[in-house]
């Protein structure tokens, strides 16, 4: 079946702009996670949704980052007033429940010029 | 807080060599442990997992045993292939939270 889908695969924008990154999880998966992976590092947790609500947003670096999942399926990660330090690969994962393995999308490579 | 430490890479081996990639962890409670692999140009894939002490996870010839006494989850393979060249990530899933905590990754390069 279809895996986790992330769009766009690449995004290049200028410093100060607003960006939205989309994640379409595996059908039926109630848990959805966002991670950020900088070059040469492992993924770092940003936020976790169980259904429509954010169960843990402790990894969001500051208030420029926000994520939603209004219908409990697709999620959007939103970054305001982007900075060059936001450049990274943003990964989305989903699982059938909190204690099941997470399945990752291919990520969105975000480059802030 | 919870953390994962992996041996630094890159690791370069000849085909059919024995592979060990060390991974140790610090965690409260009883985490589940995972190895993920990222092949060139591809996304993260779950390689194997273990959910409790002394469990052995295995897949595609790779194995790792959950050792609570040494807080380790070392990845091993008896005979690597060129197609195993990838970045390998050790991770833990805390029993208290939904998130995965990853190590920094270890690059494996296998030469013919």
Coordinates of N, CA and C in Angstrom, one line a residue:
Chain A
X1 N 0.8 -1.2 0.0 CA 0.0 0.0 0.0 C 0.8 1.3 0.0
X2 N 0.2 2.4 -0.1 CA 1.0 3.7 -0.2 C 1.6 3.9 1.2
X3 N 2.8 4.5 1.1 CA 3.5 4.9 2.3 C 3.2 6.3 2.7
X4 N 4.0 6.9 3.5 CA 3.9 8.3 4.0 C 4.4 9.2 2.8
X5 N 3.5 10.1 2.5 CA 3.9 11.0 1.3 C 4.1 12.4 1.8
X6 N 5.2 13.0 1.4 CA 5.5 14.4 1.8 C 5.7 15.2 0.6
X7 N 5.1 16.4 0.6 CA 5.3 17.4 -0.5 C 5.6 18.8 0.1
X8 N 6.3 19.6 -0.7 CA 7.1 19.2 -1.8 C 8.3 18.4 -1.4
X9 N 9.0 17.8 -2.3 CA 10.2 17.1 -2.0 C 11.4 18.0 -1.7
X10 N 11.4 19.1 -2.4 CA 12.4 20.2 -2.3 C 11.7 21.5 -2.2
X11 N 12.2 22.4 -1.4 CA 11.7 23.8 -1.3 C 12.8 24.7 -1.1
X12 N 12.9 25.7 -2.0 CA 14.0 26.7 -1.8 C 13.2 28.1 -1.7
X13 N 13.6 28.8 -0.7 CA 12.9 30.1 -0.5 C 13.9 31.1 0.2
X14 N 13.5 32.3 0.2 CA 14.4 33.4 0.8 C 14.1 33.6 2.2
X15 N 15.1 34.0 2.9 CA 15.0 34.3 4.3 C 13.9 35.3 4.6
X16 N 13.1 35.0 5.6 CA 12.0 35.8 6.0 C 10.6 35.4 5.4
X17 N 10.7 34.5 4.4 CA 9.4 34.0 3.8 C 8.7 32.9 4.7
X18 N 7.5 32.7 4.4 CA 6.6 31.7 5.1 C 6.6 30.4 4.2
X19 N 6.7 29.3 4.9 CA 6.6 28.0 4.1 C 5.7 27.0 4.8
X20 N 5.1 26.2 4.0 CA 4.2 25.1 4.5 C 4.7 23.8 3.9
X21 N 4.8 22.8 4.8 CA 5.3 21.5 4.4 C 4.1 20.5 4.7
X22 N 3.8 19.6 3.7 CA 2.7 18.8 3.9 C 3.1 17.3 4.1
X23 N 2.3 16.6 4.9 CA 2.5 15.2 5.2 C 1.2 14.5 5.1
X24 N 1.2 13.4 4.2 CA 0.0 12.6 4.1 C 0.4 11.2 4.7
X25 N -0.2 10.8 5.8 CA 0.3 9.6 6.5 C -0.3 8.3 5.8
X26 N 0.1 7.2 6.3 CA -0.4 5.9 5.8 C -1.9 5.9 6.3
X27 N -2.8 5.5 5.4 CA -4.2 5.4 5.7 C -4.5 4.6 7.0
X28 N -5.2 5.2 7.9 CA -5.6 4.6 9.1 C -4.6 4.8 10.3
X29 N -3.5 5.4 10.0 CA -2.5 5.7 11.1 C -3.0 6.9 11.9
X30 N -3.2 6.7 13.2 CA -3.7 7.8 14.0 C -2.5 8.6 14.6
X31 N -1.3 8.1 14.7 CA -0.2 8.9 15.2 C 0.6 9.4 14.1
X32 N 1.0 10.7 14.2 CA 1.8 11.4 13.2 C 2.9 12.2 13.8
X33 N 4.1 12.1 13.3 CA 5.2 12.8 13.9 C 6.0 13.6 12.9
X34 N 6.5 14.7 13.3 CA 7.4 15.5 12.5 C 8.8 15.5 13.2
X35 N 9.9 15.4 12.3 CA 11.2 15.4 12.8 C 12.0 16.4 11.8
X36 N 13.1 16.8 12.3 CA 14.0 17.6 11.5 C 15.4 17.0 11.5
X37 N 16.0 16.9 10.3 CA 17.3 16.2 10.2 C 18.3 17.2 9.5
X38 N 19.3 17.6 10.3 CA 20.3 18.5 9.7 C 21.4 17.6 9.2
X39 N 22.2 18.1 8.3 CA 23.3 17.3 7.6 C 24.2 16.6 8.6
X40 N 24.3 15.3 8.4 CA 25.3 14.6 9.2 C 24.7 14.2 10.6
X41 N 23.5 14.5 10.9 CA 22.9 14.3 12.2 C 21.7 13.3 12.1
X42 N 21.3 12.8 13.2 CA 20.1 12.0 13.2 C 18.9 12.9 13.3
X43 N 17.7 12.4 13.0 CA 16.5 13.2 13.1 C 16.2 13.6 14.5
X44 N 15.7 14.8 14.6 CA 15.3 15.4 15.9 C 13.8 15.6 16.0
X45 N 13.2 15.2 17.0 CA 11.8 15.3 17.2 C 11.3 16.7 17.2
X46 N 10.2 17.0 16.6 CA 9.6 18.3 16.6 C 8.2 18.2 17.3
X47 N 7.3 17.4 16.8 CA 5.9 17.4 17.3 C 5.3 16.1 17.0
X48 N 4.3 15.7 17.8 CA 3.6 14.4 17.7 C 2.1 14.7 17.8
X49 N 1.3 14.1 16.9 CA -0.1 14.2 16.9 C -0.7 12.8 17.2
X50 N -1.7 12.8 18.0 CA -2.5 11.6 18.2 C -3.9 12.1 17.8
X51 N -4.3 11.6 16.6 CA -5.6 12.1 16.0 C -5.4 13.6 15.6
X52 N -6.3 14.4 16.0 CA -6.2 15.8 15.6 C -5.4 16.7 16.5
X53 N -5.2 16.2 17.7 CA -4.5 17.0 18.7 C -3.0 16.8 18.8
X54 N -2.3 17.8 19.2 CA -0.8 17.7 19.4 C -0.6 17.2 20.8
X55 N -0.1 15.9 20.8 CA 0.1 15.3 22.1 C 1.4 15.7 22.8
X56 N 2.4 16.1 21.9 CA 3.7 16.6 22.4 C 4.3 17.5 21.4
X57 N 4.4 18.8 21.8 CA 5.1 19.7 20.8 C 6.3 20.3 21.4
X58 N 6.9 19.5 22.3 CA 8.1 20.0 23.1 C 9.3 20.2 22.2
X59 N 9.4 19.6 21.0 CA 10.5 19.7 20.1 C 10.5 20.9 19.2
X60 N 9.4 21.6 19.1 CA 9.3 22.8 18.3 C 10.3 23.8 18.8
X61 N 11.2 24.3 17.9 CA 12.3 25.2 18.4 C 11.9 26.5 18.9
X62 N 10.9 27.1 18.4 CA 10.4 28.4 18.8 C 9.0 28.7 18.2
X63 N 8.5 29.9 18.5 CA 7.1 30.1 18.1 C 6.9 30.4 16.6
X64 N 8.0 30.4 15.8 CA 7.9 30.5 14.4 C 7.4 29.2 13.7
X65 N 7.5 28.1 14.5 CA 7.1 26.8 14.0 C 5.7 26.4 14.5
X66 N 4.9 25.9 13.7 CA 3.5 25.5 14.1 C 3.1 24.4 13.2
X67 N 2.3 23.5 13.7 CA 1.8 22.3 12.9 C 0.3 22.1 13.2
X68 N -0.4 21.6 12.2 CA -1.8 21.3 12.4 C -2.1 20.0 11.8
X69 N -3.2 19.4 12.2 CA -3.7 18.2 11.6 C -5.3 18.2 11.8
X70 N -5.9 19.1 11.1 CA -7.3 19.4 11.4 C -8.3 18.2 11.3
X71 N -8.1 17.3 10.5 CA -9.0 16.2 10.3 C -8.5 14.8 10.7
X72 N -7.3 14.9 11.4 CA -6.7 13.6 11.9 C -6.0 12.8 10.8
X73 N -5.8 13.4 9.7 CA -5.1 12.7 8.6 C -3.9 13.5 8.2
X74 N -4.1 14.3 7.1 CA -3.0 15.1 6.6 C -2.6 16.2 7.6
X75 N -1.2 16.4 7.7 CA -0.7 17.4 8.6 C 0.1 18.4 7.8
X76 N 0.1 19.7 8.3 CA 0.9 20.7 7.7 C 1.9 21.3 8.7
X77 N 3.1 21.4 8.4 CA 4.1 22.1 9.3 C 4.3 23.4 8.7
X78 N 4.2 24.5 9.5 CA 4.2 25.8 9.0 C 5.4 26.5 9.7
X79 N 6.2 27.2 8.9 CA 7.3 28.0 9.4 C 7.2 29.4 9.0
X80 N 7.1 30.3 9.9 CA 7.1 31.8 9.6 C 8.4 32.4 9.7
X81 N 8.6 33.5 8.9 CA 9.8 34.3 9.0 C 11.1 33.4 9.0
X82 N 11.2 32.6 7.9 CA 12.2 31.6 7.9 C 13.6 32.2 8.0
X83 N 14.5 31.4 8.6 CA 15.9 31.8 8.8 C 16.8 30.8 8.2
X84 N 18.0 31.2 7.9 CA 18.9 30.2 7.2 C 19.2 29.0 8.1
X85 N 19.1 29.1 9.3 CA 19.3 28.0 10.2 C 18.1 27.0 10.2
X86 N 17.0 27.3 9.5 CA 15.9 26.4 9.4 C 16.2 25.4 8.3
X87 N 17.2 25.6 7.5 CA 17.5 24.7 6.4 C 17.8 23.3 6.9
X88 N 17.1 22.3 6.4 CA 17.2 21.0 6.9 C 16.3 20.1 6.1
X89 N 16.3 18.8 6.3 CA 15.3 17.9 5.8 C 14.3 17.7 6.9
X90 N 13.0 17.9 6.5 CA 11.9 17.8 7.4 C 11.2 16.4 7.1
X91 N 11.2 15.6 8.1 CA 10.7 14.2 8.0 C 9.4 14.1 8.7
X92 N 8.5 13.4 8.1 CA 7.2 13.0 8.7 C 7.1 11.5 8.8
X93 N 6.5 11.0 9.9 CA 6.4 9.6 10.1 C 5.0 9.4 10.7
X94 N 4.4 8.2 10.5 CA 3.2 7.8 11.0 C 3.2 6.4 11.6
X95 N 2.3 6.1 12.5 CA 2.2 4.7 13.1 C 0.8 4.5 13.4
X96 N 0.4 3.2 13.5 CA -1.0 2.8 13.8 C -1.4 3.2 15.2
X97 N -0.4 3.2 16.1 CA -0.6 3.7 17.4 C 0.7 4.1 18.0
X98 N 0.7 4.7 19.2 CA 1.9 5.3 19.8 C 3.0 4.2 20.0
X99 N 2.6 3.0 20.3 CA 3.6 2.0 20.6 C 4.0 1.1 19.4
X100 N 3.6 1.5 18.2 CA 3.9 0.7 17.0 C 5.1 1.4 16.3
X101 N 5.8 0.7 15.4 CA 6.9 1.3 14.7 C 6.5 2.4 13.8
X102 N 7.3 3.4 13.7 CA 7.0 4.6 12.9 C 7.5 4.4 11.4
X103 N 6.7 4.8 10.5 CA 7.1 4.6 9.1 C 7.3 6.1 8.5
X104 N 8.5 6.2 7.9 CA 8.9 7.6 7.5 C 8.6 7.9 6.0
X105 N 8.3 9.1 5.7 CA 8.3 9.6 4.3 C 9.7 9.9 3.9
X106 N 9.8 10.3 2.6 CA 11.1 10.6 2.1 C 11.6 12.0 2.5
X107 N 10.8 12.8 3.1 CA 11.2 14.1 3.6 C 11.1 15.3 2.6
X108 N 11.1 16.5 3.1 CA 11.1 17.7 2.4 C 12.5 18.4 2.7
X109 N 13.3 18.6 1.6 CA 14.5 19.3 1.8 C 14.3 20.8 1.7
X110 N 14.4 21.5 2.8 CA 14.1 22.9 2.8 C 15.4 23.7 2.8
X111 N 15.6 24.6 1.9 CA 16.8 25.4 1.8 C 16.4 26.9 1.9
X112 N 16.9 27.6 2.8 CA 16.6 29.0 3.0 C 17.8 29.8 2.6
X113 N 17.6 30.6 1.6 CA 18.8 31.4 1.0 C 19.0 32.7 1.7
Chain B
X1 N 18.0 13.6 30.3 CA 17.0 13.1 29.4 C 17.5 11.9 28.7
X2 N 16.6 11.2 27.9 CA 16.9 10.0 27.2 C 17.9 10.4 26.0
X3 N 18.8 9.5 25.7 CA 19.7 9.8 24.6 C 20.3 8.5 24.0
X4 N 20.8 8.6 22.8 CA 21.4 7.4 22.1 C 22.8 7.9 21.6
X5 N 23.7 7.0 21.8 CA 25.1 7.3 21.3 C 25.5 6.1 20.3
X6 N 26.0 6.5 19.1 CA 26.5 5.5 18.2 C 27.9 5.7 17.9
X7 N 28.6 4.7 17.5 CA 30.0 4.8 17.1 C 30.1 5.7 15.9
X8 N 31.2 6.5 15.9 CA 31.3 7.4 14.8 C 31.7 6.7 13.5
X9 N 31.3 7.2 12.4 CA 31.8 6.6 11.1 C 32.7 7.6 10.4
X10 N 33.0 7.4 9.2 CA 32.4 6.2 8.4 C 33.1 4.9 8.7
X11 N 32.4 3.9 8.5 CA 32.9 2.5 8.6 C 33.1 2.0 7.2
X12 N 34.3 1.6 6.8 CA 34.6 1.1 5.5 C 35.0 -0.4 5.6
X13 N 34.3 -1.3 4.9 CA 34.6 -2.7 5.0 C 34.7 -3.3 3.6
X14 N 35.3 -4.4 3.5 CA 35.3 -5.1 2.2 C 34.1 -6.1 2.2
X15 N 33.6 -6.4 1.0 CA 32.5 -7.3 0.9 C 32.8 -8.6 1.7
X16 N 31.8 -9.2 2.3 CA 31.9 -10.4 3.1 C 32.5 -10.2 4.5
X17 N 32.9 -9.0 4.8 CA 33.5 -8.8 6.2 C 32.4 -8.8 7.2
X18 N 32.8 -8.9 8.5 CA 31.8 -8.9 9.6 C 31.6 -7.4 10.0
X19 N 30.4 -7.1 10.3 CA 30.0 -5.8 10.7 C 29.5 -5.7 12.1
X20 N 30.1 -4.7 12.9 CA 29.5 -4.3 14.1 C 29.4 -2.8 14.2
X21 N 28.2 -2.3 14.5 CA 28.0 -0.9 14.7 C 27.5 -0.7 16.2
X22 N 28.3 -0.1 17.0 CA 27.9 0.0 18.4 C 26.9 1.1 18.7
X23 N 26.0 0.8 19.6 CA 24.9 1.7 20.0 C 24.7 1.5 21.5
X24 N 24.8 2.6 22.3 CA 24.4 2.6 23.7 C 23.3 3.6 23.9
X25 N 22.6 3.5 25.0 CA 21.5 4.4 25.3 C 21.4 4.7 26.7
X26 N 20.7 5.8 27.0 CA 20.4 6.2 28.4 C 18.9 6.5 28.3
X27 N 18.1 5.9 29.3 CA 16.7 6.1 29.3 C 16.1 5.8 30.6
X28 N 15.1 6.5 31.0 CA 14.3 6.1 32.1 C 13.2 5.1 31.6
X29 N 12.8 4.2 32.5 CA 11.7 3.3 32.1 C 12.3 2.2 31.2
X30 N 11.4 1.6 30.4 CA 11.8 0.5 29.5 C 11.5 0.8 28.1
X31 N 12.5 1.4 27.4 CA 12.3 1.8 26.0 C 12.3 0.6 25.1
X32 N 11.7 0.8 23.9 CA 11.9 -0.1 22.8 C 13.0 0.5 22.0
X33 N 13.8 -0.4 21.3 CA 15.0 0.0 20.6 C 14.9 -0.4 19.1
X34 N 15.4 0.4 18.3 CA 15.3 0.2 16.8 C 16.6 0.5 16.1
X35 N 16.7 -0.1 15.0 CA 17.7 0.3 14.0 C 17.0 0.7 12.7
X36 N 17.2 1.9 12.2 CA 16.7 2.4 10.9 C 17.9 2.5 10.0
X37 N 17.6 2.3 8.7 CA 18.6 2.5 7.6 C 18.1 3.5 6.6
X38 N 19.1 4.2 6.1 CA 18.8 5.2 5.0 C 19.8 4.9 3.9
X39 N 19.2 4.3 2.8 CA 20.0 4.1 1.6 C 20.2 5.4 0.8
X40 N 21.2 5.5 0.0 CA 21.5 6.7 -0.7 C 20.2 7.1 -1.5
X41 N 19.8 8.4 -1.3 CA 18.7 8.9 -2.1 C 17.3 8.4 -1.7
X42 N 17.3 7.7 -0.6 CA 16.0 7.1 -0.1 C 15.7 7.6 1.3
X43 N 14.4 7.3 1.8 CA 14.0 7.7 3.1 C 14.4 6.7 4.1
X44 N 14.2 7.0 5.4 CA 14.5 6.1 6.5 C 13.6 4.9 6.5
X45 N 14.2 3.7 6.7 CA 13.4 2.5 6.7 C 13.7 1.8 8.0
X46 N 12.7 1.2 8.6 CA 12.9 0.4 9.8 C 13.6 -0.9 9.4
X47 N 14.7 -1.2 10.0 CA 15.5 -2.4 9.8 C 15.1 -3.5 10.7
X48 N 15.2 -3.2 12.0 CA 14.8 -4.2 13.0 C 14.5 -3.5 14.3
X49 N 13.8 -4.3 15.3 CA 13.5 -3.7 16.5 C 13.5 -4.7 17.6
X50 N 13.5 -4.3 18.9 CA 13.4 -5.1 20.1 C 12.7 -4.3 21.1
X51 N 11.8 -5.0 21.8 CA 10.9 -4.2 22.7 C 11.2 -4.5 24.1
X52 N 12.0 -5.5 24.5 CA 12.3 -5.7 25.9 C 13.6 -6.4 26.0
X53 N 14.1 -6.4 27.2 CA 15.5 -6.9 27.5 C 15.6 -8.3 27.0
X54 N 16.8 -8.6 26.4 CA 17.2 -9.9 25.9 C 16.5 -10.3 24.6
X55 N 15.6 -9.4 24.1 CA 15.0 -9.7 22.8 C 16.1 -9.5 21.7
X56 N 16.0 -10.3 20.6 CA 16.9 -10.1 19.5 C 16.0 -9.7 18.3
X57 N 16.4 -8.6 17.7 CA 15.7 -8.2 16.5 C 16.6 -8.7 15.3
X58 N 15.9 -9.1 14.2 CA 16.7 -9.5 13.0 C 16.0 -9.2 11.7
X59 N 16.7 -9.0 10.7 CA 16.1 -8.7 9.4 C 17.3 -8.6 8.4
X60 N 17.1 -9.2 7.2 CA 18.1 -9.1 6.1 C 19.5 -9.5 6.5
X61 N 19.6 -10.4 7.4 CA 20.9 -10.8 7.9 C 21.5 -10.0 9.0
X62 N 20.9 -8.9 9.3 CA 21.3 -8.1 10.4 C 20.6 -8.5 11.7
X63 N 21.4 -8.4 12.8 CA 20.8 -8.7 14.2 C 21.3 -7.7 15.2
X64 N 20.4 -7.6 16.2 CA 20.8 -6.7 17.4 C 20.1 -7.3 18.6
X65 N 20.8 -7.3 19.7 CA 20.2 -7.8 21.0 C 20.1 -6.7 22.0
X66 N 18.9 -6.6 22.6 CA 18.6 -5.6 23.6 C 19.3 -6.1 24.9
X67 N 20.4 -5.4 25.3 CA 21.1 -5.7 26.5 C 20.9 -4.6 27.6
X68 N 20.1 -5.0 28.5 CA 19.7 -4.0 29.6 C 20.9 -3.7 30.5
X69 N 21.7 -4.8 30.8 CA 22.7 -4.7 31.8 C 23.9 -3.7 31.3
X70 N 24.0 -3.7 29.9 CA 25.1 -2.8 29.4 C 24.4 -1.6 28.6
X71 N 23.1 -1.5 28.7 CA 22.4 -0.5 27.9 C 22.9 -0.3 26.5
X72 N 22.9 -1.5 25.8 CA 23.4 -1.5 24.4 C 22.5 -2.2 23.5
X73 N 22.7 -1.9 22.2 CA 21.8 -2.5 21.1 C 22.7 -2.5 19.9
X74 N 23.8 -3.2 19.9 CA 24.8 -3.2 18.8 C 24.3 -3.9 17.6
X75 N 24.5 -3.4 16.4 CA 24.0 -4.0 15.2 C 25.2 -4.8 14.6
X76 N 24.8 -6.1 14.1 CA 25.8 -7.0 13.6 C 25.3 -7.6 12.3
X77 N 26.3 -7.9 11.4 CA 26.0 -8.7 10.3 C 27.2 -9.6 9.9
X78 N 27.0 -10.8 9.7 CA 28.1 -11.7 9.5 C 28.9 -11.5 8.2
X79 N 28.2 -11.1 7.1 CA 28.9 -10.9 5.8 C 28.2 -9.8 5.1
X80 N 28.8 -8.7 5.0 CA 28.2 -7.5 4.4 C 28.4 -7.6 2.9
X81 N 27.4 -6.9 2.2 CA 27.4 -6.8 0.8 C 27.5 -5.3 0.4
X82 N 27.9 -5.1 -0.9 CA 28.0 -3.7 -1.4 C 26.7 -3.0 -1.2
X83 N 25.6 -3.7 -1.4 CA 24.3 -3.2 -1.3 C 23.9 -2.7 0.1
X84 N 24.7 -3.1 1.1 CA 24.4 -2.7 2.5 C 25.0 -1.3 2.8
X85 N 25.7 -0.7 1.8 CA 26.2 0.7 2.0 C 25.0 1.6 2.2
X86 N 25.1 2.3 3.4 CA 24.0 3.2 3.8 C 24.4 3.9 5.1
X87 N 23.4 4.7 5.6 CA 23.6 5.3 6.9 C 22.7 4.6 7.9
X88 N 23.2 4.1 9.0 CA 22.4 3.3 10.0 C 22.2 4.2 11.2
X89 N 21.0 4.2 11.7 CA 20.6 5.0 12.8 C 20.0 4.1 13.9
X90 N 20.6 4.2 15.1 CA 20.0 3.6 16.3 C 19.0 4.5 16.9
X91 N 17.9 4.0 17.5 CA 16.9 4.9 18.1 C 16.2 4.2 19.2
X92 N 15.7 5.0 20.1 CA 14.9 4.5 21.2 C 13.5 5.2 21.2
X93 N 12.6 4.4 21.6 CA 11.2 4.9 21.8 C 10.9 4.8 23.2
X94 N 10.8 6.0 23.9 CA 10.6 6.0 25.3 C 9.2 5.5 25.6
X95 N 9.1 4.7 26.7 CA 7.8 4.2 27.1 C 6.9 5.3 27.6
X96 N 7.5 6.5 27.9 CA 6.7 7.6 28.4 C 6.2 8.6 27.4
X97 N 6.8 8.6 26.2 CA 6.4 9.6 25.2 C 6.3 8.9 23.8
X98 N 5.8 9.6 22.9 CA 5.6 9.0 21.6 C 6.8 9.1 20.6
X99 N 7.8 9.9 21.0 CA 8.8 10.2 20.1 C 9.9 9.2 20.1
X100 N 10.6 9.2 18.9 CA 11.9 8.5 18.8 C 13.0 9.4 19.0
X101 N 14.0 8.9 19.7 CA 15.3 9.6 19.9 C 16.4 8.9 19.2
X102 N 17.0 9.6 18.2 CA 18.0 8.9 17.3 C 19.4 9.2 17.8
X103 N 20.3 8.3 17.4 CA 21.7 8.6 17.4 C 22.1 9.4 16.2
X104 N 23.4 9.8 16.1 CA 23.8 10.7 15.0 C 23.9 10.0 13.7
X105 N 23.9 8.6 13.7 CA 24.0 7.9 12.4 C 25.4 7.4 12.2
X106 N 25.6 6.3 11.6 CA 26.9 5.7 11.2 C 26.8 5.4 9.7
X107 N 27.8 5.9 9.0 CA 27.8 5.7 7.5 C 28.7 4.4 7.3
X108 N 28.1 3.5 6.6 CA 28.8 2.2 6.2 C 29.0 2.2 4.7
X109 N 30.3 2.0 4.4 CA 30.6 1.9 3.0 C 31.3 0.5 2.8
X110 N 30.7 -0.3 1.9 CA 31.2 -1.6 1.6 C 31.8 -1.6 0.2
X111 N 33.1 -2.0 0.1 CA 33.8 -2.0 -1.2 C 33.9 -3.5 -1.7
X112 N 33.7 -3.6 -3.0 CA 33.8 -4.9 -3.7 C 35.2 -5.6 -3.4

